Short mmCIF file of C-alpha atoms in Angstrom, two decimals:
data_model
loop_
_atom_site.label_atom_id
_atom_site.label_comp_id
_atom_site.label_asym_id
_atom_site.label_seq_id
_atom_site.Cartn_x
_atom_site.Cartn_y
_atom_site.Cartn_z
CA MET A 234 -7.43 64.93 22.48
CA ALA A 235 -3.99 66.01 21.27
CA ARG A 236 -3.87 69.55 19.87
CA ILE A 237 -1.35 70.96 17.45
CA HIS A 238 0.94 73.77 18.53
CA ILE A 239 2.37 76.44 16.25
CA GLU A 240 5.25 78.46 17.64
CA LEU A 241 4.84 82.13 16.73
CA PRO A 242 7.96 84.15 15.95
CA PRO A 243 8.83 87.19 18.08
CA GLN A 244 8.03 89.40 15.09
CA PHE A 245 6.50 89.05 11.64
CA SER A 246 8.26 90.39 8.56
CA PHE A 247 5.14 91.10 6.50
CA SER A 248 1.50 92.00 7.01
CA THR A 249 -1.42 92.73 4.73
CA GLU A 250 -5.08 93.55 5.23
CA ILE A 251 -7.87 91.69 3.46
CA PRO A 252 -11.61 92.25 3.92
CA VAL A 253 -13.98 89.39 4.64
CA LEU A 254 -16.40 89.38 1.72
CA ILE A 255 -19.83 87.77 1.55
CA GLN A 256 -18.35 84.99 -0.60
CA HIS A 257 -16.10 84.05 2.36
CA ILE A 258 -19.04 83.41 4.68
CA ASN A 259 -20.51 79.95 5.31
CA ALA A 260 -23.98 78.78 6.40
CA ALA A 261 -23.02 79.37 10.06
CA ASN A 262 -22.52 83.08 9.20
CA HIS A 263 -18.76 83.19 9.76
CA LEU A 264 -15.54 82.86 7.76
CA ALA A 265 -15.48 79.41 6.16
CA ASN A 266 -12.49 77.10 6.70
CA GLU A 267 -11.61 76.84 3.02
CA GLN A 268 -11.95 80.59 2.59
CA LEU A 269 -9.48 81.24 5.40
CA ILE A 270 -6.99 79.00 3.60
CA ALA A 271 -7.58 80.95 0.37
CA LEU A 272 -6.90 84.20 2.27
CA LEU A 273 -3.67 82.76 3.71
CA ASN A 274 -2.57 81.85 0.18
CA GLU A 275 -3.41 85.35 -1.06
CA ALA A 276 -1.44 86.91 1.79
CA ARG A 277 1.58 84.68 1.11
CA MET A 278 1.54 85.61 -2.59
CA ARG A 279 1.41 89.31 -1.64
CA TYR A 280 4.42 88.73 0.60
CA MET A 281 6.36 86.90 -2.12
CA ARG A 282 5.65 89.72 -4.59
CA THR A 283 7.45 92.17 -2.26
CA LEU A 284 10.66 90.11 -2.28
CA PRO A 285 13.49 90.24 -4.82
CA THR A 286 12.94 86.59 -5.79
CA GLY A 287 14.61 86.89 -9.21
CA GLN A 288 18.12 87.10 -7.81
CA PHE A 289 17.49 83.85 -5.92
CA GLY A 290 16.09 81.99 -8.94
CA ILE A 291 12.71 81.76 -7.22
CA LYS A 292 9.30 82.33 -8.76
CA ALA A 293 6.43 83.05 -6.39
CA GLY A 294 4.23 80.49 -8.14
CA ALA A 295 6.93 77.81 -8.11
CA PHE A 296 6.04 76.50 -4.68
CA ILE A 297 3.85 73.61 -3.66
CA ASN A 298 2.15 73.25 -0.30
CA ALA A 299 3.58 70.28 1.63
CA ASP A 300 1.43 70.70 4.74
CA LEU A 301 -1.03 73.00 6.43
CA ALA A 302 -1.99 73.45 10.07
CA VAL A 303 -4.59 75.89 11.38
CA ILE A 304 -5.57 76.69 14.94
CA TYR A 305 -8.89 78.53 14.99
CA LYS A 306 -9.21 81.08 17.77
CA GLY A 307 -12.24 83.16 16.76
CA GLU A 308 -14.81 83.80 14.08
CA GLY A 309 -14.29 86.17 11.20
CA LYS A 310 -17.52 87.92 10.19
CA TYR A 311 -18.72 89.60 7.03
CA GLY A 312 -17.27 93.12 6.92
CA ASP A 313 -14.27 92.38 9.14
CA VAL A 314 -10.94 93.47 7.76
CA LEU A 315 -8.32 90.87 8.59
CA ARG A 316 -4.66 91.61 9.21
CA ILE A 317 -2.61 88.63 8.14
CA GLU A 318 0.96 88.69 9.42
CA ILE A 319 3.55 86.29 7.99
CA ALA A 320 7.05 85.13 8.87
CA ALA A 321 9.26 82.61 7.08
CA GLN A 322 11.16 80.13 9.24
CA ASP A 323 12.51 76.56 9.45
CA PHE A 324 14.40 76.74 6.16
CA SER A 325 15.36 73.53 4.37
CA HIS A 326 17.03 72.41 1.17
CA TYR A 327 13.69 72.75 -0.69
CA GLY A 328 11.86 75.62 0.99
CA CYS A 329 10.55 76.81 4.33
CA ASP A 330 7.59 77.18 6.62
CA PHE A 331 5.39 80.24 6.63
CA VAL A 332 3.72 81.09 9.93
CA TYR A 333 0.61 83.28 9.97
CA ARG A 334 -1.26 85.27 12.61
CA VAL A 335 -4.74 86.42 11.58
CA THR A 336 -6.45 89.18 13.57
CA THR A 337 -9.21 91.69 12.97
CA VAL A 338 -8.01 95.23 12.28
CA ALA A 339 -10.82 96.93 14.22
CA ASP A 340 -10.36 95.24 17.59
CA GLN A 341 -7.32 92.94 17.18
CA ARG A 342 -9.37 89.80 17.87
CA LEU A 343 -7.29 86.71 17.15
CA ILE A 344 -9.00 84.67 14.42
CA ALA A 345 -6.38 82.03 13.63
CA ILE A 346 -2.77 80.94 13.80
CA ALA A 347 -1.52 78.85 10.89
CA LYS A 348 1.53 77.30 9.27
CA THR A 349 2.22 76.11 5.74
CA ALA A 350 5.30 74.25 4.54
CA MET A 351 6.08 75.52 1.05
CA LEU A 352 8.57 73.68 -1.14
CA GLN A 353 10.01 74.82 -4.45
CA PHE A 354 8.59 72.63 -7.19
CA ASP A 355 9.48 72.20 -10.84
CA TYR A 356 6.13 71.78 -12.53
CA ASN A 357 7.83 70.71 -15.79
CA THR A 358 9.53 67.68 -14.23
CA GLY A 359 6.99 67.12 -11.46
CA LYS A 360 9.72 67.06 -8.81
CA LEU A 361 10.98 69.13 -5.93
CA ALA A 362 13.69 71.62 -6.80
CA ALA A 363 16.39 72.75 -4.40
CA VAL A 364 16.45 76.37 -3.35
CA SER A 365 19.73 78.25 -3.39
CA ALA A 366 21.95 78.18 -0.30
CA ASP A 367 21.25 81.87 0.26
CA PHE A 368 17.46 81.37 0.10
CA PRO A 369 16.98 82.32 3.80
CA ALA A 370 18.57 85.71 3.07
CA LEU A 371 15.60 86.43 0.81
CA PHE A 372 13.56 86.74 4.01
CA ASN A 373 16.34 88.39 6.04
CA ALA A 374 16.43 85.25 8.16
#
């Protein structure tokens, strides 16, 4: 069976901590797949809110997810606090990839590695919108 591979950067430019709540737990008593994705989205929005997006003509909510890949490495449990680290990379005319490393704060257990391709999208026209040429500088890339 072929497995996906996500190349992790040497360092991450942002991290945040998010607790695993009871609403994140599935019938198997661990962090549910769809809840992990929701936590990745929350972490990415927190990251975007720290950036001076206005000078680049970017709005944090003006992105659309083009793809998602997750490699599960462990189980998140109720009460765990997750550290979600993020780096932007592989910049294109329309956006970039965000790479995530998810670990537990208490014992640094690796829970998941993930990647999302986020493209700038004009929701009024329903089409992709080009990012500025200096878009990578937003992330100090």
